Coordinates of C-alpha atoms and ligand atoms in Angstrom, one line a residue:
X30 CA 39.5 -301.2 51.3
X31 CA 40.1 -302.0 47.7
X32 CA 43.0 -300.3 46.0
X33 CA 42.0 -297.8 43.3
X34 CA 42.2 -299.6 39.9
X35 CA 45.1 -298.2 37.9
X36 CA 44.1 -296.0 35.1
X37 CA 43.9 -297.7 31.7
X38 CA 44.2 -294.6 29.6
X39 CA 45.3 -291.0 29.7
X40 CA 41.7 -289.8 29.4
X41 CA 40.6 -291.6 32.5
X42 CA 43.7 -290.5 34.4
X43 CA 43.2 -286.9 33.4
X44 CA 39.5 -286.9 34.4
X45 CA 40.4 -288.2 37.8
X46 CA 43.4 -285.8 38.1
X47 CA 41.4 -282.7 37.1
X48 CA 38.7 -283.4 39.6
X49 CA 41.2 -284.0 42.4
X50 CA 43.2 -280.8 41.7
X51 CA 40.0 -278.8 41.3
X52 CA 38.8 -279.8 44.8
X53 CA 42.2 -279.1 46.4
X54 CA 42.7 -275.9 44.6
X55 CA 39.3 -274.6 45.8
X56 CA 40.2 -275.5 49.3
X57 CA 43.5 -273.8 49.0
X58 CA 42.0 -270.7 47.6
X59 CA 39.3 -270.5 50.2
X60 CA 41.9 -270.7 53.0
X61 CA 44.2 -268.3 51.2
X62 CA 41.4 -265.8 50.8
X63 CA 40.7 -265.9 54.5
X64 CA 44.4 -265.6 55.3
X65 CA 45.1 -262.7 53.0
X66 CA 42.0 -260.8 54.2
X67 CA 42.6 -261.6 57.9
X68 CA 46.2 -262.4 58.7
X69 CA 46.8 -264.1 62.0
X70 CA 48.6 -267.3 63.2
X71 CA 45.6 -269.5 62.7
X72 CA 44.7 -268.4 59.2
X73 CA 48.4 -268.6 58.3
X74 CA 48.5 -272.2 59.4
X75 CA 45.2 -273.1 57.6
X76 CA 46.3 -271.5 54.4
X77 CA 49.7 -273.1 54.6
X78 CA 48.3 -276.6 55.2
X79 CA 45.7 -276.3 52.4
X80 CA 48.4 -275.1 50.0
X81 CA 50.7 -277.9 51.0
X82 CA 48.0 -280.5 50.2
X83 CA 47.7 -279.1 46.8
X84 CA 51.5 -279.0 46.3
X85 CA 52.0 -282.7 47.3
X86 CA 49.0 -283.9 45.3
X87 CA 50.2 -282.0 42.2
X88 CA 53.7 -283.5 42.5
X89 CA 52.3 -287.0 43.0
X90 CA 50.0 -286.7 40.0
X91 CA 52.8 -285.4 37.7
X92 CA 54.9 -288.3 38.6
X93 CA 52.1 -290.7 38.0
X94 CA 51.4 -289.0 34.6
X95 CA 54.8 -290.1 33.3
X96 CA 53.6 -293.7 33.4
X97 CA 50.3 -293.0 31.6
X98 CA 50.3 -294.0 27.9
X99 CA 49.1 -291.1 25.8
X100 CA 48.1 -293.0 22.7
X101 CA 44.5 -293.4 21.6
X102 CA 42.9 -290.4 23.3
X103 CA 42.0 -287.0 21.8
X104 CA 44.9 -284.6 21.1
X105 CA 43.8 -282.4 24.1
X106 CA 45.1 -285.2 26.3
X107 CA 48.7 -284.7 25.3
X108 CA 48.3 -280.9 25.9
X109 CA 46.8 -281.5 29.3
X110 CA 49.6 -283.8 30.3
X111 CA 52.1 -281.2 29.3
X112 CA 50.2 -278.5 31.3
X113 CA 49.8 -280.6 34.3
X114 CA 53.6 -280.2 35.2
X115 CA 53.2 -276.5 34.9
X116 CA 50.0 -275.7 36.8
X117 CA 51.8 -274.4 39.9
X118 CA 54.7 -271.9 40.1
X119 CA 56.1 -274.0 42.9
X120 CA 56.7 -277.7 43.3
X121 CA 57.9 -279.5 46.4
X122 CA 60.0 -282.7 46.3
X123 CA 58.5 -285.9 47.6
X124 CA 60.9 -286.0 50.6
X125 CA 58.9 -286.2 53.8
X126 CA 57.8 -282.9 55.1
X127 CA 59.0 -280.8 52.2
X128 CA 55.7 -279.6 50.8
X129 CA 54.7 -278.6 54.3
X130 CA 58.0 -276.7 54.8
X131 CA 57.9 -275.0 51.3
X132 CA 54.3 -274.0 51.8
X133 CA 55.1 -272.6 55.2
X134 CA 58.1 -270.6 53.9
X135 CA 56.0 -268.9 51.2
X136 CA 53.1 -268.1 53.5
X137 CA 55.4 -266.7 56.1
X138 CA 57.3 -264.5 53.6
X139 CA 54.0 -263.1 52.3
X140 CA 52.9 -262.3 55.8
X141 CA 56.2 -260.6 56.7
X142 CA 55.8 -258.4 53.6
X143 CA 52.2 -257.6 54.4
X144 CA 53.1 -256.5 58.0
X145 CA 56.0 -254.2 57.0
X146 CA 55.9 -250.8 58.7
X147 CA 58.2 -247.8 59.1
X148 CA 58.1 -244.8 61.4
X149 CA 59.4 -241.8 59.5
X150 CA 62.0 -239.6 61.3
X151 CA 60.3 -237.0 63.5
X152 CA 57.0 -238.9 63.5
X153 CA 55.4 -241.4 65.8
X154 CA 52.8 -243.3 63.8
X155 CA 54.2 -246.2 61.7
X156 CA 53.4 -246.1 58.0
X157 CA 52.6 -249.1 55.9
X158 CA 53.5 -249.6 52.2
X159 CA 50.7 -247.4 51.0
X160 CA 51.6 -244.6 53.3
X161 CA 55.3 -244.8 52.5
X162 CA 54.4 -244.9 48.8
X163 CA 52.5 -241.6 49.2
X164 CA 55.7 -240.1 50.5
X165 CA 57.7 -241.4 47.5
X166 CA 55.1 -239.9 45.2
X167 CA 54.4 -236.6 46.8
X168 CA 57.5 -235.4 48.6
X169 CA 60.3 -233.6 46.9
X170 CA 62.5 -233.5 50.0
X171 CA 65.5 -235.7 49.4
X172 CA 65.9 -236.7 53.0
X173 CA 62.2 -237.6 53.5
X174 CA 62.3 -239.6 50.3
X175 CA 65.4 -241.5 51.4
X176 CA 63.8 -242.1 54.8
X177 CA 60.7 -243.6 53.3
X178 CA 62.7 -245.6 50.8
X179 CA 65.2 -247.2 53.2
X180 CA 62.5 -247.6 55.8
X181 CA 60.3 -249.8 53.6
X182 CA 63.3 -251.7 52.2
X183 CA 64.2 -252.9 55.7
X184 CA 61.4 -255.4 55.3
X185 CA 63.7 -257.4 53.0
X186 CA 66.0 -258.2 55.8
X187 CA 63.3 -260.3 57.5
X188 CA 62.5 -262.1 54.3
X189 CA 66.0 -263.1 53.4
X190 CA 66.5 -266.2 55.6
X191 CA 63.3 -267.8 54.4
X192 CA 63.9 -266.8 50.8
X193 CA 67.2 -268.7 50.8
X194 CA 65.6 -271.9 52.1
X195 CA 62.7 -271.5 49.7
X196 CA 65.1 -271.3 46.7
X197 CA 66.8 -274.6 47.7
X198 CA 63.5 -276.4 48.3
X199 CA 61.7 -275.1 45.3
X200 CA 64.6 -276.2 43.1
X201 CA 64.6 -279.7 44.6
X202 CA 60.9 -280.0 43.6
X203 CA 61.4 -278.7 40.1
X204 CA 64.4 -281.0 39.5
X205 CA 62.4 -284.0 40.6
X206 CA 59.9 -283.2 37.8
X207 CA 62.8 -283.0 35.3
X208 CA 63.3 -279.2 35.1
X209 CA 66.8 -277.8 35.5
X210 CA 65.6 -275.5 38.3
X211 CA 62.5 -273.5 39.2
X212 CA 63.4 -270.6 36.8
X213 CA 63.6 -273.1 33.9
X214 CA 60.2 -274.4 35.1
X215 CA 58.8 -270.9 34.9
X216 CA 60.3 -270.4 31.4
X217 CA 58.7 -273.7 30.2
X218 CA 55.2 -272.2 30.3
X219 CA 55.4 -270.5 26.9
X220 CA 54.9 -273.3 24.4
X221 CA 58.5 -273.0 23.3
X222 CA 61.9 -274.1 24.4
X223 CA 62.8 -272.3 27.7
X224 CA 66.0 -270.8 26.2
X225 CA 64.2 -269.6 23.2
X226 CA 61.8 -267.9 25.5
X227 CA 64.6 -266.0 27.2
X228 CA 65.8 -264.9 23.7
X229 CA 62.3 -263.8 22.9
X230 CA 62.3 -261.4 25.8
X231 CA 65.7 -260.1 24.7
X232 CA 64.3 -259.4 21.2
X233 CA 61.3 -257.5 22.6
X234 CA 63.5 -255.5 24.9
X235 CA 65.9 -254.6 22.1
X236 CA 62.9 -253.2 20.2
X237 CA 61.7 -250.9 22.9
X238 CA 65.0 -250.0 24.5
X239 CA 65.7 -246.8 22.4
X240 CA 62.3 -245.4 23.6
X241 CA 63.2 -246.2 27.2
X242 CA 66.6 -244.6 26.9
X243 CA 65.0 -241.4 25.4
X244 CA 62.5 -241.3 28.3
X245 CA 65.3 -241.9 30.8
X246 CA 67.5 -239.2 29.4
X247 CA 64.6 -236.7 29.5
X248 CA 63.6 -237.5 33.0
X249 CA 67.2 -237.5 34.3
X250 CA 67.7 -234.0 32.8
X251 CA 64.6 -232.6 34.5
X252 CA 65.7 -234.2 37.8
X253 CA 69.2 -232.9 37.4
X254 CA 67.8 -229.4 37.0
X255 CA 65.5 -229.9 40.0
X256 CA 67.7 -231.6 42.5
X257 CA 71.1 -230.3 41.3
X258 CA 74.3 -231.9 40.3
X259 CA 75.3 -233.1 43.8
X260 CA 72.3 -235.4 43.8
X261 CA 71.7 -236.3 40.2
X262 CA 74.6 -237.0 37.8
X263 CA 73.9 -235.7 34.3
X264 CA 75.0 -238.9 32.6
X265 CA 74.9 -241.6 35.3
X266 CA 72.1 -243.7 36.8
X267 CA 69.2 -242.0 38.5
X268 CA 68.7 -242.3 42.3
X269 CA 65.8 -244.7 42.7
X270 CA 64.0 -242.7 45.3
X271 CA 63.6 -239.7 43.0
X272 CA 61.3 -241.5 40.6
X273 CA 58.0 -241.3 42.5
X274 CA 57.6 -245.0 43.2
X275 CA 59.0 -247.4 45.8
X276 CA 60.6 -249.7 43.1
X277 CA 61.1 -247.0 40.4
X278 CA 58.9 -249.3 38.3
X279 CA 56.5 -246.5 37.2
X280 CA 57.3 -242.9 37.2
X281 CA 53.9 -241.1 36.8
X282 CA 54.2 -239.9 40.4
X283 CA 56.7 -237.3 39.3
X284 CA 54.8 -236.2 36.3
X285 CA 54.2 -232.7 37.8
X286 CA 58.0 -232.3 37.8
X287 CA 58.3 -233.3 34.2
X288 CA 55.3 -231.9 32.4
X289 CA 56.1 -230.1 29.2
X290 CA 56.2 -226.4 30.0
X291 CA 54.1 -224.4 29.3
X292 CA 51.6 -227.2 29.2
X293 CA 47.8 -226.9 28.6
X294 CA 45.9 -228.5 31.5
X295 CA 45.8 -232.3 31.0
X296 CA 43.4 -234.6 32.7
X297 CA 43.9 -235.1 36.5
X298 CA 41.6 -238.1 37.0
X299 CA 42.4 -238.2 40.7
X300 CA 41.2 -234.7 41.2
X301 CA 38.0 -235.4 39.3
X302 CA 37.3 -238.6 41.3
X303 CA 38.0 -236.9 44.6
X304 CA 35.9 -233.8 43.7
X305 CA 33.0 -236.0 42.8
X306 CA 33.4 -237.9 46.1
X307 CA 33.5 -241.2 44.1
X308 CA 33.5 -244.3 46.3
X309 CA 35.6 -247.4 45.8
X310 CA 32.4 -249.3 44.8
X311 CA 31.5 -246.7 42.3
X312 CA 35.0 -246.9 40.8
X313 CA 34.5 -250.7 40.3
X314 CA 31.1 -250.0 38.8
X315 CA 32.7 -247.7 36.2
X316 CA 35.1 -250.5 35.2
X317 CA 32.4 -253.1 35.1
X318 CA 30.3 -250.9 32.9
X319 CA 33.2 -250.8 30.4
X320 CA 33.3 -254.6 30.1
X321 CA 29.5 -254.7 29.8
X322 CA 29.6 -252.1 27.0
X323 CA 31.7 -254.6 25.1
X324 CA 28.9 -257.1 25.3
X325 CA 30.1 -259.1 28.4
X326 CA 27.9 -260.0 31.3
X327 CA 27.7 -257.9 34.5
X328 CA 29.6 -259.4 37.5
X329 CA 27.7 -261.8 39.7
X330 CA 26.0 -260.6 42.9
X331 CA 28.5 -262.6 45.0
X332 CA 31.3 -260.4 43.5
X333 CA 29.9 -257.4 45.4
X334 CA 29.1 -259.3 48.5
X335 CA 32.5 -261.1 48.9
X336 CA 35.2 -258.8 47.4
X337 CA 37.4 -256.8 49.7
X338 CA 37.6 -253.3 48.2
X339 CA 39.0 -251.2 51.2
X340 CA 41.5 -251.8 53.9
X341 CA 39.8 -253.0 57.1
X342 CA 40.9 -251.0 60.1
X343 CA 41.0 -253.8 62.6
X344 CA 43.2 -256.4 61.1
X345 CA 46.3 -257.1 58.9
X346 CA 45.5 -257.9 55.3
X347 CA 47.5 -258.3 52.1
X348 CA 46.7 -255.0 50.3
X349 CA 48.5 -255.8 47.0
X350 CA 45.7 -255.9 44.4
X351 CA 44.6 -259.3 43.1
X352 CA 41.7 -261.0 41.4
X353 CA 40.3 -264.4 42.4
X354 CA 38.1 -267.1 41.0
X355 CA 37.5 -269.2 44.1
X356 CA 35.4 -272.0 42.7
X357 CA 36.5 -272.0 39.0
X358 CA 32.9 -271.3 38.1
X359 CA 31.6 -267.9 39.0
X360 CA 32.8 -267.0 42.5
X361 CA 34.8 -264.0 41.2
X362 CA 36.3 -261.5 43.6
X363 CA 38.9 -258.8 43.8
X364 CA 40.9 -257.9 46.9
X365 CA 42.3 -254.3 47.0
X366 CA 42.8 -251.4 49.3
X367 CA 41.3 -248.9 46.9
X368 CA 42.3 -245.3 47.1
X369 CA 40.4 -242.7 45.1
X370 CA 43.1 -242.1 42.5
X371 CA 43.4 -242.3 38.7
X372 CA 46.1 -245.0 39.3
X373 CA 43.7 -247.2 41.2
X374 CA 41.0 -246.5 38.7
X375 CA 43.3 -248.2 36.1
X376 CA 44.3 -251.0 38.5
X377 CA 40.6 -251.8 39.0
X378 CA 40.3 -252.3 35.2
X379 CA 43.4 -254.5 35.4
X380 CA 41.9 -256.7 38.1
X381 CA 38.5 -257.0 36.4
X382 CA 40.4 -258.1 33.2
X383 CA 41.5 -261.1 35.2
X384 CA 38.0 -261.8 36.4
X385 CA 36.5 -261.6 32.9
X386 CA 39.2 -263.8 31.6
X387 CA 38.5 -266.4 34.4
X388 CA 34.8 -266.3 33.7
X389 CA 35.4 -266.7 29.9
X390 CA 37.4 -269.9 30.3
X391 CA 35.3 -271.3 33.1
X392 CA 33.6 -273.7 30.7
X393 CA 37.0 -275.3 29.7
X394 CA 38.2 -278.5 31.5
X395 CA 40.1 -277.7 34.6
X396 CA 43.6 -278.0 33.1
X397 CA 42.7 -275.5 30.4
X398 CA 41.3 -272.9 32.8
X399 CA 44.1 -270.5 32.4
X400 CA 45.2 -267.8 30.0
X401 CA 47.0 -268.5 26.7
X402 CA 50.2 -267.6 28.6
X403 CA 50.4 -265.5 31.8
X404 CA 51.2 -262.3 29.9
X405 CA 47.8 -262.5 28.3
X406 CA 46.2 -262.7 31.7
X407 CA 48.0 -259.5 32.8
X408 CA 47.3 -257.7 29.5
X409 CA 43.5 -257.9 29.2
X410 CA 42.5 -255.3 31.9
X411 CA 45.4 -253.1 30.8
X412 CA 44.2 -253.2 27.3
X413 CA 40.8 -251.9 28.5
X414 CA 42.5 -249.2 30.6
X415 CA 44.3 -247.9 27.5
X416 CA 40.8 -247.0 26.3
X417 CA 40.2 -244.8 29.3
X418 CA 40.9 -241.7 27.1
X419 CA 39.7 -238.1 27.8
X420 CA 37.0 -238.7 25.2
X421 CA 35.8 -241.8 27.0
X422 CA 35.8 -240.0 30.4
X423 CA 33.7 -237.3 28.8
X424 CA 31.3 -239.9 27.4
X425 CA 30.7 -241.4 30.8
X426 CA 30.3 -238.0 32.4
X427 CA 33.5 -237.9 34.4
X428 CA 34.8 -234.9 32.5
X429 CA 32.7 -232.0 31.4
X430 CA 34.8 -231.4 28.3
X431 CA 38.0 -232.8 26.8
X432 CA 41.3 -231.1 27.3
X433 CA 42.5 -228.9 24.5
X434 CA 44.3 -230.7 21.7
X435 CA 47.7 -229.4 22.7
X436 CA 47.5 -231.5 25.9
X437 CA 48.3 -234.6 23.9
X438 CA 52.0 -234.6 24.6
X439 CA 51.4 -234.4 28.3
X440 CA 49.0 -237.3 28.2
X441 CA 51.4 -239.4 26.2
X442 CA 54.3 -238.5 28.5
X443 CA 52.1 -239.5 31.5
X444 CA 51.3 -242.8 29.8
X445 CA 55.0 -243.4 29.0
X446 CA 56.0 -242.8 32.6
X447 CA 53.6 -245.5 33.6
X448 CA 54.2 -248.0 30.7
X449 CA 57.6 -247.4 29.1
X450 CA 59.4 -246.8 32.4
X451 CA 58.1 -250.2 33.6
X452 CA 59.6 -252.3 30.8
X453 CA 63.2 -252.8 32.2
X454 CA 61.8 -253.4 35.7
X455 CA 59.5 -256.0 34.2
X456 CA 62.6 -257.8 32.9
X457 CA 64.8 -257.3 35.9
X458 CA 62.8 -259.1 38.6
X459 CA 62.9 -262.5 36.8
X460 CA 66.2 -262.0 35.1
X461 CA 67.4 -261.8 38.7
X462 CA 65.3 -264.7 39.9
X463 CA 66.2 -266.9 37.0
X464 CA 69.9 -266.5 37.9
X465 CA 69.2 -267.1 41.6
X466 CA 67.3 -270.4 40.9
X467 CA 70.0 -271.6 38.4
X468 CA 72.7 -270.9 41.0
X469 CA 74.5 -268.3 38.9
X470 CA 73.8 -265.9 41.7
X471 CA 74.7 -267.2 45.1
X472 CA 73.1 -266.0 48.4
X473 CA 76.2 -264.0 49.3
X474 CA 75.6 -261.8 46.3
X475 CA 71.8 -261.5 46.2
X476 CA 71.7 -257.8 46.8
X477 CA 74.8 -256.8 44.8
X478 CA 73.6 -258.7 41.8
X479 CA 70.1 -257.1 42.2
X480 CA 71.6 -253.7 42.0
X481 CA 73.9 -254.5 39.2
X482 CA 70.9 -255.6 37.1
X483 CA 68.8 -252.6 38.2
X484 CA 71.6 -250.4 37.1
X485 CA 72.2 -252.2 33.8
X486 CA 68.6 -252.4 32.6
X487 CA 66.9 -249.5 34.3
X488 CA 69.8 -247.1 34.7
X489 CA 69.0 -246.4 38.4
X490 CA 70.9 -246.7 41.6
X491 CA 70.0 -247.0 45.3
X492 CA 69.9 -243.8 47.4
X493 CA 72.8 -245.2 49.5
X494 CA 75.2 -248.2 49.1
X495 CA 73.4 -251.4 50.0
X496 CA 75.1 -254.3 51.6
X497 CA 74.3 -258.0 51.9
X498 CA 72.5 -257.5 55.2
X499 CA 69.8 -256.0 53.1
X500 CA 67.6 -258.0 50.7
X501 CA 66.1 -255.4 48.4
X502 CA 64.3 -257.8 46.0
X503 CA 62.3 -259.0 49.1
X504 CA 60.8 -255.5 49.3
X505 CA 58.8 -256.2 46.1
X506 CA 55.6 -258.1 46.6
X507 CA 56.0 -260.8 44.0
X508 CA 59.3 -262.0 45.4
X509 CA 58.2 -263.1 48.8
X510 CA 54.9 -264.2 47.3
X511 CA 56.4 -266.4 44.6
X512 CA 54.6 -264.8 41.7
X513 CA 56.6 -265.0 38.5
X514 CA 57.1 -261.5 37.0
X515 CA 58.1 -261.8 33.3
X516 CA 54.3 -261.9 32.7
X517 CA 54.1 -258.1 33.3
X518 CA 56.9 -257.4 30.9
X519 CA 55.1 -259.4 28.3
X520 CA 51.7 -257.8 29.2
X521 CA 53.2 -254.3 28.8
X522 CA 54.1 -255.2 25.2
X523 CA 51.0 -257.3 24.4
X524 CA 48.4 -254.7 25.6
X525 CA 49.6 -252.3 22.9
X526 CA 49.5 -255.2 20.3
X527 CA 45.9 -256.0 21.4
X528 CA 44.9 -252.3 21.4
X529 CA 46.3 -251.8 17.9
X530 CA 44.6 -254.9 16.6
X531 CA 41.2 -253.9 18.2
X532 CA 41.6 -250.4 16.9
X533 CA 42.0 -251.7 13.4
X534 CA 39.2 -254.3 13.8
X535 CA 36.7 -251.6 14.6
X536 CA 38.0 -249.3 11.9
X537 CA 38.7 -246.5 14.4
X538 CA 40.6 -243.6 12.8
X539 CA 43.1 -241.4 14.5
X540 CA 46.4 -242.1 16.4
X541 CA 46.3 -245.1 18.7
X542 CA 46.4 -243.1 21.9
X543 CA 43.1 -241.4 21.1
X544 CA 41.2 -244.5 20.4
X545 CA 38.8 -246.1 22.9
X546 CA 37.1 -249.4 22.3
X547 CA 34.3 -248.5 24.7
X548 CA 30.9 -249.7 23.5
X549 CA 32.3 -251.8 20.7
X550 CA 30.6 -255.2 20.4
X551 CA 33.1 -256.2 17.7
X552 CA 36.1 -255.5 20.0
X553 CA 34.3 -257.5 22.8
X554 CA 33.6 -260.4 20.4
X555 CA 37.3 -260.6 19.5
X556 CA 38.4 -260.4 23.1
X557 CA 35.8 -263.0 24.1
X558 CA 36.8 -265.4 21.4
X559 CA 40.4 -265.4 22.6
X560 CA 39.6 -265.5 26.3
X561 CA 37.2 -268.4 25.9
X562 CA 40.0 -270.6 24.5
X563 CA 41.7 -270.5 27.9
X564 CA 44.9 -272.5 27.6
X565 CA 43.4 -275.2 25.4
X566 CA 45.5 -274.1 22.4
X567 CA 49.1 -272.9 22.1
X568 CA 49.3 -269.1 22.7
X569 CA 50.2 -268.2 19.1
X570 CA 46.7 -269.6 18.1
X571 CA 45.1 -267.5 20.8
X572 CA 47.0 -264.4 19.7
X573 CA 46.0 -265.0 16.1
X574 CA 42.3 -265.4 17.0
X575 CA 42.4 -261.9 18.3
X576 CA 45.0 -260.0 16.4
X577 CA 45.7 -262.1 13.2
X578 CA 49.3 -262.2 14.3
X579 CA 51.2 -265.2 15.6
X580 CA 54.2 -263.4 17.1
X581 CA 54.5 -261.1 20.1
X582 CA 55.4 -257.7 18.7
X583 CA 56.4 -254.3 20.1
X584 CA 55.1 -252.5 17.0
X585 CA 51.9 -251.5 18.7
X586 CA 53.8 -249.9 21.6
X587 CA 56.2 -248.1 19.2
X588 CA 53.4 -246.8 17.1
X589 CA 51.4 -245.7 20.1
X590 CA 54.4 -243.6 21.5
X591 CA 55.8 -242.5 18.1
X592 CA 54.7 -238.9 18.5
X593 CA 56.3 -238.8 22.0
X594 CA 59.5 -240.4 20.8
X595 CA 59.9 -237.6 18.2
X596 CA 59.2 -235.0 20.9
X597 CA 61.6 -236.6 23.4
X598 CA 64.4 -236.8 20.7
X599 CA 63.9 -233.0 20.2
X600 CA 64.0 -232.3 23.9
X601 CA 67.1 -234.5 24.3
X602 CA 69.2 -232.6 21.8
X603 CA 72.5 -231.9 23.4
X604 CA 71.5 -234.0 26.5
X605 CA 73.4 -237.2 27.3
X606 CA 71.6 -240.4 26.7
X607 CA 72.4 -243.7 28.5
X608 CA 74.3 -244.3 31.8
Ligands
X8Z20 O1 50.9 -256.9 40.6 C1 50.3 -256.3 39.7 C2 48.8 -256.3 39.7 C3 48.2 -257.6 40.3 S1 48.4 -258.9 39.2 C4 48.3 -255.2 40.5 N1 51.0 -255.5 38.8 C5 52.5 -255.5 38.8 C6 53.0 -254.7 40.0 O2 52.2 -254.1 40.7 O3 54.2 -254.8 40.2 C7 50.4 -254.8 37.8 C8 51.5 -254.1 37.1 C9 52.8 -254.7 37.5
ZN21 ZN1 47.4 -258.8 37.4

C-alpha cells in the first residue's frame, strides 16, 4: 500500500482531520449511547474501545498539527488548529495502552456511579440516587436525612482508586500536548490565558457573593429555628444534609421550610403537572413548543423515536440528564429519567437548549460545531426556563390564573434557592479538580481539601466528620464522568445576562423576573444568530452578537434578584452573616 501523501497545507490537513474525527466521534457516541441506556459488561467494553480510538486519533492528530504550516490558508485555519487541541476534555499519552486504560477508567467510574444504591435503615429495598434524593428533599427527620446522605456518599469509596489513576494518566496526556496539566487544559478553552480565566471566575464570584451570603444567612436562621441549636449553629456552616439536595447545590427542596410567612400561595408547578396527569412526553412537548414559539424548527421525528425519557425497569442506565447529537447533523436526543416535577420541567428546557444549540451549529465545519464556550451551551436552555413565569404558565393553559401580586417574593426566593445557592458549588467542583490535577492537592488529602473548599465557598459542613476512606467528590456525577464543571458556574451568570439582553431587545417592561420571551421572534432571531456561529469566533464576539456586550457580567443576575436582596437584608437584621 502507498503511504498517505503528507499534507501540503493546513487546509488540507484540517479537512482530513475533521472527517476522521467526525467518523470516530459518531462511533464513540453511538457506543456510549448504548452503554448509558443499557449498562452491562459488553456495552461497557464497546463504549470504552470506541472512546479509546477517538482519544488516540485525537492525540495523534494534535501532534501532527504542530508540524503543519499555517500560512496561506483562511484565518479560520488558525482557529481550527487551536481548537483541535481542546476538542476533548481528556487526552491520553502516546505510551502503548494508555488511551485504552484511560478510557476504561472513565467508563468504569461512570458505571460505578450509575449503579450506586443504598438500603435505608429499617427498610429492605435499595434506593438509587433518585430515591435517596427524594428523602433529602422531603424528609425533615435528621437521622433519615443523614442516613440517605451518608448512604449515597458511600459510592465515592468505590470510585476513589480509579480516580487516582485517571488523574495521573490524564495529566500525562495533557502534558504531552504542552499543557501544564489537565486542569490547565480545561482552563485553556476560553479564548484567554488560563490564569486570567481563573481570575475572571474570581471577579464574577466577588460580584455575587454578597447576595449568596445574604441568602445563606436567611436560610441558616430558619434552619436554626427549625432544627434547634444542637444541630444548626447560628453563625457557623450549615450541615449539608439539611439543604434539600444531595450536594447542597440547590436548595429549593426546602422552600416550604423557608417561605415568607404569611405567604400568599405561589405556584407549585409539580402539583399542577401531577394533577393534570402530565406525561414525560407531554412535558418535553411543552418545552419544544417554547422553542418553536421563538421561530425555531420543531424537533425531528427521530428525537421522539430514539430519546430515553423514562427509567427502564429492566436494566441499569445512566439517569443523569444529558442531550446528544449523535451524527452532528440532526440525530438529536435526550436521555433522562423524567419525573413529573417542576424541577424536571425546567431540566427538560435545559436539555433542549443543548439540542437547539447543536442543531444551530450543525452547518459549521466539524471543529466549529461547539458552543462559543461551554458556559454558553449550559446557559441556553436555562435562559428559556427563566421565561417559565406564572404569566407564561397561564398563557399555555397550565395555570388557571396567576398568583396574587404579593407572591413575588416567594417566587424570587424559590428562584434564588435554585440559582444563587448554586453559585459557590459551581465554583468548588473545579477549583478542587484544578488543584488535584496540578498536584497542589495530593491523594492523601482528597476528601479533607474537598470539605475545606465546601466550607470556605459554600459555608456548609458534612453531617459527620469525613475521613480519607471516603471520596465525597466522587458522589457527584461530573467527577467520575470527567465532565468539567466551571461551565455551570458561568452559565448561572450568563443566563441572567442573556435574559436581561433579550428583555431589553424585545422592549419588555417590568422587572426582569416577570418577563417571558415566549412567542418573541426577535428574541429567537438573536439567540439563533449567536448559536449558529458555533465556536467559529471567539466567545466575546458571540456574546456581543446576542447581548451587545463583550464581557461576562453578573449585572443581570444582580438586577434580577435586587428586590429579594433588599428583602433578605431586612430579614437578616440582627442575624449573623457569614460563617
Ligand atoms: O448536569 C447538569 C445538566 C446536564 S448538562 C442536567 N447540570 C448540573 C448538575 O446537575 O449538577 C445542570 C445544572 C448543574
Ligand atoms: Zn447541560
